[in-house]
Coordinates of C-alpha atoms in Angstrom, one line a residue:
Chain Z
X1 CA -43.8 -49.5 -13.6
X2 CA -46.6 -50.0 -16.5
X3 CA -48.6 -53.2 -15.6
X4 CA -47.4 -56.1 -18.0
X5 CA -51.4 -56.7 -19.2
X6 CA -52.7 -54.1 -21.3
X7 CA -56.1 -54.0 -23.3
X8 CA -56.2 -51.3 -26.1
X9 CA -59.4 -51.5 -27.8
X10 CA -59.2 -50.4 -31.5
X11 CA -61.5 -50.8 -34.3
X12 CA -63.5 -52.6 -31.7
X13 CA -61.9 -55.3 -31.4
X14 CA -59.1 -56.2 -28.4
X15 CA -55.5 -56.8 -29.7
X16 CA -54.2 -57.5 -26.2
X17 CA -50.0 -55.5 -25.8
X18 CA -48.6 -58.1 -23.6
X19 CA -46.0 -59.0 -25.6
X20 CA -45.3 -55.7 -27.3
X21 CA -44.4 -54.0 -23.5
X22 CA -43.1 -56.6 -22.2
X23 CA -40.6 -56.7 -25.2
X24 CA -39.7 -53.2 -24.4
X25 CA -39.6 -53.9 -21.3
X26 CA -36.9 -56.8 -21.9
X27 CA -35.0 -55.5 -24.5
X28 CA -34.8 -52.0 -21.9
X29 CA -33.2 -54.6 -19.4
X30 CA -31.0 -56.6 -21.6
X31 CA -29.8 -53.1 -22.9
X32 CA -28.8 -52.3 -19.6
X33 CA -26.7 -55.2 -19.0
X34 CA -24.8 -54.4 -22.3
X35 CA -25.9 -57.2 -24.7
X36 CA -28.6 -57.2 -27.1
X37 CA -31.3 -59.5 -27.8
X38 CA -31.0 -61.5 -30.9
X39 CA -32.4 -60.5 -34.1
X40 CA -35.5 -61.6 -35.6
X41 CA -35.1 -63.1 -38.8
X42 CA -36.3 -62.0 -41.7
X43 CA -36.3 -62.0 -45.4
X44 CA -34.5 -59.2 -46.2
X45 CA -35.4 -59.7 -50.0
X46 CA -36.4 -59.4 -53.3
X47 CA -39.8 -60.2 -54.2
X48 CA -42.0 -58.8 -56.9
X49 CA -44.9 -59.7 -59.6
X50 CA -45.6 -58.6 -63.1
X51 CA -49.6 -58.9 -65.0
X52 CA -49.3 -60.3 -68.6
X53 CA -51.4 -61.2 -71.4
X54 CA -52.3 -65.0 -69.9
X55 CA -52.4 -64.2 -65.9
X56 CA -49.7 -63.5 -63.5
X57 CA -45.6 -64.1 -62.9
X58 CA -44.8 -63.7 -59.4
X59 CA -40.9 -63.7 -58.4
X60 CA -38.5 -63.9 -55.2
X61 CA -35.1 -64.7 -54.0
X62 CA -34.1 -67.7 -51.8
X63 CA -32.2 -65.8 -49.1
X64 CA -32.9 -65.8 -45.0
X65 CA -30.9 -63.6 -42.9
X66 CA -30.9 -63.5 -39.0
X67 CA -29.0 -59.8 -38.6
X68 CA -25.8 -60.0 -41.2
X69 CA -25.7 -63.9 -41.2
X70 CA -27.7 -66.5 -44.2
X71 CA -29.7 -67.8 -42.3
X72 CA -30.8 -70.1 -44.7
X73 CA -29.8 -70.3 -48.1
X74 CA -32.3 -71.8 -49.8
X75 CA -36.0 -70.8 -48.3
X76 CA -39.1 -70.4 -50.7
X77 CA -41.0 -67.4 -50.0
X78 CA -43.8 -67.4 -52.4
X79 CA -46.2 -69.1 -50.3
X80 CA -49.4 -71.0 -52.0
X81 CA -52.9 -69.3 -51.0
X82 CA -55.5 -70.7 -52.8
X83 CA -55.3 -72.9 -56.3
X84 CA -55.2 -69.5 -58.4
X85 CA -53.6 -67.6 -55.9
X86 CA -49.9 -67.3 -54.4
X87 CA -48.4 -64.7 -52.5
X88 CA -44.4 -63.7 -51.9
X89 CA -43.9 -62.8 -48.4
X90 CA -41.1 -59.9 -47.6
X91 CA -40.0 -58.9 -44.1
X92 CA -40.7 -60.7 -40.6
X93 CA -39.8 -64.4 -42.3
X94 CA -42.6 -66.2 -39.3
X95 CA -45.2 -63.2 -40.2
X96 CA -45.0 -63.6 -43.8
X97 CA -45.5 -67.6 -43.4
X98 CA -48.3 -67.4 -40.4
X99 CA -50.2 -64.9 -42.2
X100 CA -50.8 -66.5 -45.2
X101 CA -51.0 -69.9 -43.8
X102 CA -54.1 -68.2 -42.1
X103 CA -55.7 -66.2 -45.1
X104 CA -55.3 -69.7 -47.3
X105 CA -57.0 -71.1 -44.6
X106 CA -60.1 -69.2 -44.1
X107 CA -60.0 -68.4 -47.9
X108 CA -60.2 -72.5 -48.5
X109 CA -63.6 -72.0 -45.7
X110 CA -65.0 -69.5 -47.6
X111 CA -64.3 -70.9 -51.4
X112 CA -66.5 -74.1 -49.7
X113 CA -69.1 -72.3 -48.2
X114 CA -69.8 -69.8 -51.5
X115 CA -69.0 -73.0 -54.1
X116 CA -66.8 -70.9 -56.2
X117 CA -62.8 -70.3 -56.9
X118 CA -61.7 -67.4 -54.4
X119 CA -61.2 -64.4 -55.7
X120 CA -57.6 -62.2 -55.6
X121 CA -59.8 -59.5 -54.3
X122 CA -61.1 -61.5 -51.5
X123 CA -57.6 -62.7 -50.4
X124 CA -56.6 -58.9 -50.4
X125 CA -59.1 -57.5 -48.1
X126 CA -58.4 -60.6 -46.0
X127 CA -54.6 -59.9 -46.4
X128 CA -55.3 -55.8 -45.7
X129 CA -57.9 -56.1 -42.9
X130 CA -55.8 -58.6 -40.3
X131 CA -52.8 -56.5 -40.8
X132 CA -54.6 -53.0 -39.8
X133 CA -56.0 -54.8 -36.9
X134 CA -52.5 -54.9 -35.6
X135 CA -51.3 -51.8 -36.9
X136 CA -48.0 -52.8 -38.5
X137 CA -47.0 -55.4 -35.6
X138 CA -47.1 -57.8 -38.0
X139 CA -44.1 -57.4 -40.3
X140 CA -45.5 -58.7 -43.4
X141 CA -45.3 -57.1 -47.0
X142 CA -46.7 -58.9 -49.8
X143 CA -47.0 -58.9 -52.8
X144 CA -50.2 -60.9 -54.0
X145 CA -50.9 -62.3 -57.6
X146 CA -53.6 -64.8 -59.2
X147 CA -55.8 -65.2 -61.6
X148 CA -59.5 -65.4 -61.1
X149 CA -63.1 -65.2 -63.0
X150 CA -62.2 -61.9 -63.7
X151 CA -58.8 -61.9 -65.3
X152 CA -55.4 -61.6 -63.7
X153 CA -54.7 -59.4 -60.5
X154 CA -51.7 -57.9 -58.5
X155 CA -51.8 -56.6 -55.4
X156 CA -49.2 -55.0 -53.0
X157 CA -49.5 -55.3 -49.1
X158 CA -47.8 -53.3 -46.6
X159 CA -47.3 -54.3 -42.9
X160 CA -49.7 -51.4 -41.8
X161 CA -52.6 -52.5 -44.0
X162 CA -52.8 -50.1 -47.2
X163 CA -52.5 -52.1 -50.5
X164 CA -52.2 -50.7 -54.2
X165 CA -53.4 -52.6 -57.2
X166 CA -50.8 -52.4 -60.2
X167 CA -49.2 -54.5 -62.8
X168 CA -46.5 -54.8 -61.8
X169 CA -44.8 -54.5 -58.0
X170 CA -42.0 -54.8 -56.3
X171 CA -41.2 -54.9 -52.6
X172 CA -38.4 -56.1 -50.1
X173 CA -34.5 -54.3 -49.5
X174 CA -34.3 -55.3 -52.7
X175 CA -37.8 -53.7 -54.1
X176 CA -35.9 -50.7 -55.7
X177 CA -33.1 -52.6 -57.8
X178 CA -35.9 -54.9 -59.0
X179 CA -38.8 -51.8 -60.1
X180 CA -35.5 -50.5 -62.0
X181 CA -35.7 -53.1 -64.2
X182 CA -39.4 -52.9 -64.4
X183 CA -39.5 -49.3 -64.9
X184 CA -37.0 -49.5 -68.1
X185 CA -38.6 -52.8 -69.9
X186 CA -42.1 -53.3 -68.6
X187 CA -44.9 -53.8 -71.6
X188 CA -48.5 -54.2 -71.0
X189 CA -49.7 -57.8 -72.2
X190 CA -46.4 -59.5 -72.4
X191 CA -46.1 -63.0 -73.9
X192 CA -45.2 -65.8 -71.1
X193 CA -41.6 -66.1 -72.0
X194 CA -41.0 -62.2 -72.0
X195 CA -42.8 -61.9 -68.7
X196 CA -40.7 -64.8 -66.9
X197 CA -37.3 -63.4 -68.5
X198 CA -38.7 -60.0 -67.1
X199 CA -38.9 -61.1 -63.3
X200 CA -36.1 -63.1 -63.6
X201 CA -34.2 -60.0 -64.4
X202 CA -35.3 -57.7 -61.6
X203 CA -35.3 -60.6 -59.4
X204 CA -31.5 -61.3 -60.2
X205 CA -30.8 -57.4 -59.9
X206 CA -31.9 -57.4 -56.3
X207 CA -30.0 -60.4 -55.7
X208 CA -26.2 -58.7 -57.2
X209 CA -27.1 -55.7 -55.9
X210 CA -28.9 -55.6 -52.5
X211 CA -26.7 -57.4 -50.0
X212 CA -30.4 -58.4 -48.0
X213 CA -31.1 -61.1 -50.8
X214 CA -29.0 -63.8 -52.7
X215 CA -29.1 -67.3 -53.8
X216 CA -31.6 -68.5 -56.5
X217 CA -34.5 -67.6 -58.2
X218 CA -38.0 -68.5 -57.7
X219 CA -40.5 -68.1 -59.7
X220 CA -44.5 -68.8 -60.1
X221 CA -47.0 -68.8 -62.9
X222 CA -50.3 -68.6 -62.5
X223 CA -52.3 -68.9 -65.5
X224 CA -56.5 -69.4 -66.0
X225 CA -56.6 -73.5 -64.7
X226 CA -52.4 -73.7 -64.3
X227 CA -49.8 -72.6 -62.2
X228 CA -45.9 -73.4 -62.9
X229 CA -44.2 -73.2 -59.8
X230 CA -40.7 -72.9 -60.9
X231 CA -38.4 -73.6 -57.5
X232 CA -35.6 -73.2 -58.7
X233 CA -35.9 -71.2 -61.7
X234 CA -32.3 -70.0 -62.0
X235 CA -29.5 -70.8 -59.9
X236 CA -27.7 -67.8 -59.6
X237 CA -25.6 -68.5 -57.0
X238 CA -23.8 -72.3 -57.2
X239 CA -21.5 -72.9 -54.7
X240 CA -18.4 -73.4 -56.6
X241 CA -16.2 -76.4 -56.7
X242 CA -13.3 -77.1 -55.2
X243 CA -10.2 -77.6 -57.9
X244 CA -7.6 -79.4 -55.5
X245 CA -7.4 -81.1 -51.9
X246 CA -6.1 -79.5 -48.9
X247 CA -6.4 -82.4 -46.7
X248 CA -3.2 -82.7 -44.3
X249 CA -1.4 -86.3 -45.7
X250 CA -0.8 -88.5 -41.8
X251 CA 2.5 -88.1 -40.9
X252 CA 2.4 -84.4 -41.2
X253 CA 2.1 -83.9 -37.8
X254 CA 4.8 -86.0 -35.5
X255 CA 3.1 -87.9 -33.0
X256 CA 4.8 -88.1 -29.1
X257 CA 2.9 -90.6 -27.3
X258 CA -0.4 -92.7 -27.4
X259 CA -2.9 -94.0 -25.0
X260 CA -5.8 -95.8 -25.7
X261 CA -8.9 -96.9 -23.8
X262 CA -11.4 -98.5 -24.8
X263 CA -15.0 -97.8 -23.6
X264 CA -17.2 -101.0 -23.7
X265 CA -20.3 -99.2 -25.3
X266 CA -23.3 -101.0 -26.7
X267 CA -25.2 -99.3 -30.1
X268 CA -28.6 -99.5 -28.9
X269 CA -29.8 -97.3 -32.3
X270 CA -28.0 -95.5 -35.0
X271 CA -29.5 -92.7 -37.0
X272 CA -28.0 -90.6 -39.7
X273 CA -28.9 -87.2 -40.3
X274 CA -27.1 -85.2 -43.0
X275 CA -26.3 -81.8 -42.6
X276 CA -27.8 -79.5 -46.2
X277 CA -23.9 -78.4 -47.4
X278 CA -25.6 -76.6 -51.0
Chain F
X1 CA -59.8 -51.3 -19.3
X2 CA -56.3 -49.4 -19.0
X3 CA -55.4 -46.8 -21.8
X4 CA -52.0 -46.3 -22.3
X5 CA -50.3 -44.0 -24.9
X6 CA -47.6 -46.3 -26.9
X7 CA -43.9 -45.5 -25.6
X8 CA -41.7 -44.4 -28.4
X9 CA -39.6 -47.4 -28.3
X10 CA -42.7 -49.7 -28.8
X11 CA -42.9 -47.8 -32.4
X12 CA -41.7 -49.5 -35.5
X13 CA -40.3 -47.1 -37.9
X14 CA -42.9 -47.1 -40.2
X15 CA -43.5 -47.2 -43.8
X16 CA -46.7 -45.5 -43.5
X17 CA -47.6 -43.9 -47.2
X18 CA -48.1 -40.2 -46.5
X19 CA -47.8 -37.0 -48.5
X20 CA -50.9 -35.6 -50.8
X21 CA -52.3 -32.8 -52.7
X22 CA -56.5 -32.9 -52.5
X23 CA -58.8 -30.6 -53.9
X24 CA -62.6 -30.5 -54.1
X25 CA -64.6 -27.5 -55.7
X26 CA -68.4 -27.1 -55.5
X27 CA -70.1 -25.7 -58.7
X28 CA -74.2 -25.3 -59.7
X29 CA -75.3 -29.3 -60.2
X30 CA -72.2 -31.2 -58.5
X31 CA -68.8 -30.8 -57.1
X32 CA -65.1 -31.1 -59.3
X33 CA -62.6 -33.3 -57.0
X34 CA -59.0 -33.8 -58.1
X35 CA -55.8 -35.4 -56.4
X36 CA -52.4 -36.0 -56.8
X37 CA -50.8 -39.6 -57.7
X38 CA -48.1 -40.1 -54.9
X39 CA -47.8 -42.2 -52.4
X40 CA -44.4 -42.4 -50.6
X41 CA -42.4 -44.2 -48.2
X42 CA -39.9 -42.3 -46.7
X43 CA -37.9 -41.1 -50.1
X44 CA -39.2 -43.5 -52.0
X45 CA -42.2 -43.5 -54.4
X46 CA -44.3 -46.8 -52.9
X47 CA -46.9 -45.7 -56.2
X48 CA -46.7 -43.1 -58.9
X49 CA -50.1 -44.0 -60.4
X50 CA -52.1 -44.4 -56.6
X51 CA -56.1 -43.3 -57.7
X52 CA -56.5 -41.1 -53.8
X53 CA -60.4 -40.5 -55.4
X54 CA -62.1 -43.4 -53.9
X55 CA -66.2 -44.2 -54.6
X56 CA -68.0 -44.2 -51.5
X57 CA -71.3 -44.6 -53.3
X58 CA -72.6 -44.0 -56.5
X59 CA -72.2 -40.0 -56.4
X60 CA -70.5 -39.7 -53.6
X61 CA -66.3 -39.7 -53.2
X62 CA -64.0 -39.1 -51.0
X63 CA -60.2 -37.9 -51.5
X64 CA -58.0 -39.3 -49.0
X65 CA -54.3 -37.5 -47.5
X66 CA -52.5 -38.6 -44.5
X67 CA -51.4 -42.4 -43.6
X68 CA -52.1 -45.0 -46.6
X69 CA -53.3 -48.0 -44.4
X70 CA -55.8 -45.5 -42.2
X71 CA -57.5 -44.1 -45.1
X72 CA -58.0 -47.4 -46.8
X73 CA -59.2 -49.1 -44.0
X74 CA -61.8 -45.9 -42.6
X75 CA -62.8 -45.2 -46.5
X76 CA -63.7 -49.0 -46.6
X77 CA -65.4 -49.1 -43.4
X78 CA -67.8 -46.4 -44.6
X79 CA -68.9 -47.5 -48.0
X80 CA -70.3 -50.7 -46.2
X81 CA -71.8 -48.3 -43.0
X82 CA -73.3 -46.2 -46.1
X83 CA -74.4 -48.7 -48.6
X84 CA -76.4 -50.8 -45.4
X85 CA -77.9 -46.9 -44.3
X86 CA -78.6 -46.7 -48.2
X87 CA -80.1 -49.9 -48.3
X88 CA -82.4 -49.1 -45.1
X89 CA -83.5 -46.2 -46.6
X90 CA -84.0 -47.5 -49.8
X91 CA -82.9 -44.2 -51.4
X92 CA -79.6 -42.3 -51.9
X93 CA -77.8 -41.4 -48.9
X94 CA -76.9 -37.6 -48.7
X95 CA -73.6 -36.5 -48.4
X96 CA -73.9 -34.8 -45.7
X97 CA -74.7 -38.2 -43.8
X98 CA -71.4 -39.7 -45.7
X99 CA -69.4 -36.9 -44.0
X100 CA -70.8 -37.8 -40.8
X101 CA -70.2 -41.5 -40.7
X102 CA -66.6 -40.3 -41.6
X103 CA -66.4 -37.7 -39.3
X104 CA -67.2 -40.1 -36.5
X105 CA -64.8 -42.7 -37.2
X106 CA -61.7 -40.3 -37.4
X107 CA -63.0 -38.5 -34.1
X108 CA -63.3 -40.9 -32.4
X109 CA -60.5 -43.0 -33.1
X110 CA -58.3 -39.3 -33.4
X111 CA -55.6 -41.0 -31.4
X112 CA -54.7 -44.0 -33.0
X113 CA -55.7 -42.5 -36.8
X114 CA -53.6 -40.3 -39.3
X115 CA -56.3 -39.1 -41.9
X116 CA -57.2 -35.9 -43.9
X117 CA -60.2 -36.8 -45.7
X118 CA -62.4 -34.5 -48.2
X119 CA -65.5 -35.8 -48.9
X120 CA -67.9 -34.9 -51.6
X121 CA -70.7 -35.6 -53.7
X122 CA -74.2 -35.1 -55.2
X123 CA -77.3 -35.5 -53.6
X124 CA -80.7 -35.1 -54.7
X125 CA -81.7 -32.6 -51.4
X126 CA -78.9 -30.2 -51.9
X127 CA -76.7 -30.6 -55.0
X128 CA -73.1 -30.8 -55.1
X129 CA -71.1 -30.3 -50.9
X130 CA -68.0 -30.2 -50.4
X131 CA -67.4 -31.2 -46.5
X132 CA -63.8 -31.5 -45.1
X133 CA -62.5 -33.9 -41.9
X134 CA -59.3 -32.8 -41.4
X135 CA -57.0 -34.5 -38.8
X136 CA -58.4 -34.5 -35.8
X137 CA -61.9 -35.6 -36.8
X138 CA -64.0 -31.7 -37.2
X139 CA -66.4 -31.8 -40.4
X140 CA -67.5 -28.8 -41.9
X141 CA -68.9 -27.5 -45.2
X142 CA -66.5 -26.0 -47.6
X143 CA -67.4 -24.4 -51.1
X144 CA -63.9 -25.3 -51.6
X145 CA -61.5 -27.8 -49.8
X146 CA -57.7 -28.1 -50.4
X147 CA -55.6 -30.5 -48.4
X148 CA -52.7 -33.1 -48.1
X149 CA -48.9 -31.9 -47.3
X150 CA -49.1 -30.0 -50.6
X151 CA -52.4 -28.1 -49.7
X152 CA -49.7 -25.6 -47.9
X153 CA -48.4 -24.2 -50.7
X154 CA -51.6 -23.5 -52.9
X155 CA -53.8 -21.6 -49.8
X156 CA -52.7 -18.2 -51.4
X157 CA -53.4 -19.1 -54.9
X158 CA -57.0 -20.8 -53.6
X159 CA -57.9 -17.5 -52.0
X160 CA -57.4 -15.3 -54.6
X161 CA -58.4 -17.2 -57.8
X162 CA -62.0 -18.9 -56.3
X163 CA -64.8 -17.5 -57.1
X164 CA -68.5 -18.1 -56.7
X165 CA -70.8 -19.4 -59.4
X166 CA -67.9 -20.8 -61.7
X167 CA -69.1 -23.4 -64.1
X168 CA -67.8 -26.9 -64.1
X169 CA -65.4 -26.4 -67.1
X170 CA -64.1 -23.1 -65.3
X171 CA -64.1 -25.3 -61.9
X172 CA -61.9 -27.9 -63.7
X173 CA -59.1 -25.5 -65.0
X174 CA -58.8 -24.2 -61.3
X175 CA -58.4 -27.3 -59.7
X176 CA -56.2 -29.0 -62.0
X177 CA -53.7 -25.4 -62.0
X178 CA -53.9 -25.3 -58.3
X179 CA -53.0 -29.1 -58.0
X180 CA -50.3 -28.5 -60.0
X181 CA -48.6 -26.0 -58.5
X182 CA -48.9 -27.9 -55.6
X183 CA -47.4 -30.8 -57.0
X184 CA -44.5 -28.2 -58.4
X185 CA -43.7 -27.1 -54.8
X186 CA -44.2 -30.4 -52.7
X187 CA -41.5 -33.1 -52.8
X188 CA -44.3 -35.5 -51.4
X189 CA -47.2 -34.8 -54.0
X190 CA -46.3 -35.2 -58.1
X191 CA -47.3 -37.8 -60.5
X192 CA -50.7 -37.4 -62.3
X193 CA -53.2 -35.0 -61.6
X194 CA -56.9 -37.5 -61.3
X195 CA -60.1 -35.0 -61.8
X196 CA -63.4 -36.2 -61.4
X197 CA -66.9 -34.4 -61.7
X198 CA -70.0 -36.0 -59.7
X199 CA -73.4 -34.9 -60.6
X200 CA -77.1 -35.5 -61.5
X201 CA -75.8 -37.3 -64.5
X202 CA -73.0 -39.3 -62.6
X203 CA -69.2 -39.5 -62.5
X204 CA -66.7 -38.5 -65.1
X205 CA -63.1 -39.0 -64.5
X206 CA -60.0 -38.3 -65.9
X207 CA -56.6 -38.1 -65.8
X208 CA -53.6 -35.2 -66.6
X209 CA -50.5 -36.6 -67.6
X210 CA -47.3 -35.1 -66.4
X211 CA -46.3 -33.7 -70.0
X212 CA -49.7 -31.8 -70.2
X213 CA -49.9 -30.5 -66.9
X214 CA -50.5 -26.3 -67.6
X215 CA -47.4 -24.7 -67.5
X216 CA -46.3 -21.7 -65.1
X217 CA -43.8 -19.2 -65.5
X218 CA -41.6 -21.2 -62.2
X219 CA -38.0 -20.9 -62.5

């Protein structure tokens, strides 16, 4: 029986595989009994960025699955980082929104204590660094765009650490219908328009074709002293609407007997909560 | 503190980037380094354009094969470890100490680490080295280093085609034919063929495009 503490040091520094054995360990047990332990949810995804003439377009779906169920139809998964700076967030949905609740955090610390705007650069190695400490634990691949003192940037981020600066990325289930798209009508320095149409396009390709993302279309401009968060951009996916009733008319069903009793209850409060039907 | 060897279950399949071709070549006044462009994930190309020639100082690179994350994260852990010694020093570090600093990262760390590093350079006490850290974390001096997942197929044509004393143009035709045969071969390498030189005078790079890679008689 391995002990349910274990302290691997790596890098020199502790990450500390409780939770990772006894995880195994778990899921060994629940396996045993014939069930199986309920899914994570994640992202499943399209997400993906493009570099043109003014700064960056950064692009993602809306879709949340927990195994083959929506989970929720309508999340936003480009997630702010800085003023200049937003990052889309594919795979594990609570590492994706942790992680770069984190960086944005100790990036705000750090644009305070140096006096300037962060750099994209800075948020990578931030980004790259925490997620080699835990050696691909941390499901998060991202795709990071901004523009800073030095012109627009684009970075991709996988879970195990390594990044790859390019203009243009994609990355999610989705990733490869989306870089199809890019790889046939990409340009370097695009007007704004072009670029938007551009991600909306490979965007909307991983959402008809990849069965991991669906919904609407998110989008995020970051220019030199704007951004244009565009949520929702396109709605691809409306939920149609009805075109008769199929309510039952009373009396359809014969009734046999009655009884009624009434309870003598007193409304001490009364809240309403609606339920998100979209 | 207890060390354990992770259980395979524990492993997430992983999109670790592997899949290379590296070459480095030493020639009178510097060394000629040259890579492939492809980084892969599983079947799929993660980066057709990836730049594996990374700057560890001003005349001294390093060309990286094996896992994507590892590399990145050792290669960057060594420019700072070089640039402080550099700065201590207050001269520029030799390549041989570059190699060393590398060397004991991937050693000691053999377990956790997938890495195939070449590194090379120019330094004023002995001119253009070529040392290679293979998997495993062993450094040793090469005149001439080939490695990555492609390296397999271009051993032969390495062998028979280096010789001593070439000049850098000479040294630059060799590398870039043997990169590209290993490119030809290897499902994992392919892309662009990046050449640099590093010597006295600095660093020149540049890059082969597919359509003008030279062309060999292959069916």
């Amino acid at each position: 029986k391995c002990p349910l503490v274990v302290s691997r040091t790596f890098w020199g520094k502790n990450i500390k595989c409780v939770c990772f054995y006894r995880n195994a360990l778990l899921e060994a047990d629940i396996n045993k009994l014939g069930f199986s332990s309920p899914a994570a949810r994640k992202t499943g995804t399209t997400i993906c960025g493009v570099v043109y003439k003014d700064g960056v377009v950064l692009g993602a779906d809306t879709r949340a699955t927990e195994g083959m169920v929506v989970a929720d139809k309508n999340c936003s998964k480009i997630h702010y980082i800085s003023p200049n700076i937003y990052c889309c967030g594919a795979g594990t949905a609570a590492d994706t929104e942790m992680t770069t609740q984190i960086i944005s955090s100790n990036l705000e610390l750090h644009s305070l204590s140096t006096g300037r705007l962060p750099r994209v650069t800075t948020a990578n190695r931030m980004l790259k660094q925490m997620l080699f400490r835990y050696q691909g634990y941390i499901g998060a691949a991202l795709v990071l765009g901004g523009v800073d003192c030095n012109g627009p940037h684009l970075y991709s981020i996988y879970p195990h650490g390594s990044t790859d600066k390019l203009p243009y990325v994609t990355m999610g289930s989705g990733s490869l219908a989306a870089m199809a798209v890019f790889e046939d009508r990409y340009r370097p320095n695009m007007e704004e328009e072009e670029a938007k149409r551009l991600v909306r396009d490979a965007i909307a390709a991983g959402i008809f074709n990849d069965l991991g993302s669906g919904s609407n279309i998110d989008l995020c401009v970051i220019t030199k002293g704007k951004v244009d968060y565009l949520r929702p951009h396109d709605m691809a996916n409306k939920k149609g609407v009805r075109t008769g009733s199929y309510r039952y008319k009373h009396g359809t069903t014969g009734v046999l007997t009655k009884a009624v009793t009434p309870l003598n209850l007193e409304v001490v409060e009364e809240s309403v909560q609606t339920m998100d039907t979209s | 503190s207890l060390q354990f060897g992770t259980p395979r279950s524990v492993f997430i399949t992983s999109l670790i980037p592997v899949g290379t071709s590296i070459m480095a070549v030493e020639f009178e006044g510097g060394v000629v380094i040259g890579a492939d462009s492809r980084t892969t994930t599983g079947a799929y190309i993660a980066n057709r354009v990836t730049d594996k020639l990374t700057p560890i100082h001003e005349r001294i690179f390093c060309c990286r094969s094996g896992s994507a994350a590892d590399t990145q994260a050792i290669a960057d852990a060594v420019t700072y470890q070089l640039g402080f010694h550099s700065i201590e020093l207050d001269e520029a570090p030799l390549v041989q100490t570059a190699a060393s600093l590398f060397r004991e990262m991937c050693y000691r760390y053999r377990e956790e680490l997938m890495a195939g590093i070449i590194v090379a350079g120019w330094d004023p006490r002995r001119g253009g080295q070529v040392y290679t850290v293979p998997v495993g974390g062993m450094m040793t001096r090469q005149p001439v280093s080939v490695g990555g997942s492609g390296s397999s197929y271009i051993y032969g044509y390495v062998d028979s085609n280096y010789r001593a004393g070439m000049s850098k143009e000479e040294c630059l035709k060799f590398t870039a034919e043997a990169l590209t045969l290993a490119m030809e071969r290897d499902g994992s390498s392919g892309g662009v063929v990046r050449l640099a030189v590093v010597s006295e005078q600095g660093v020149e790079r540049q890059v082969i495009l597919g359509n003008q890679l030279p062309k060999f008689s292959t069916v």
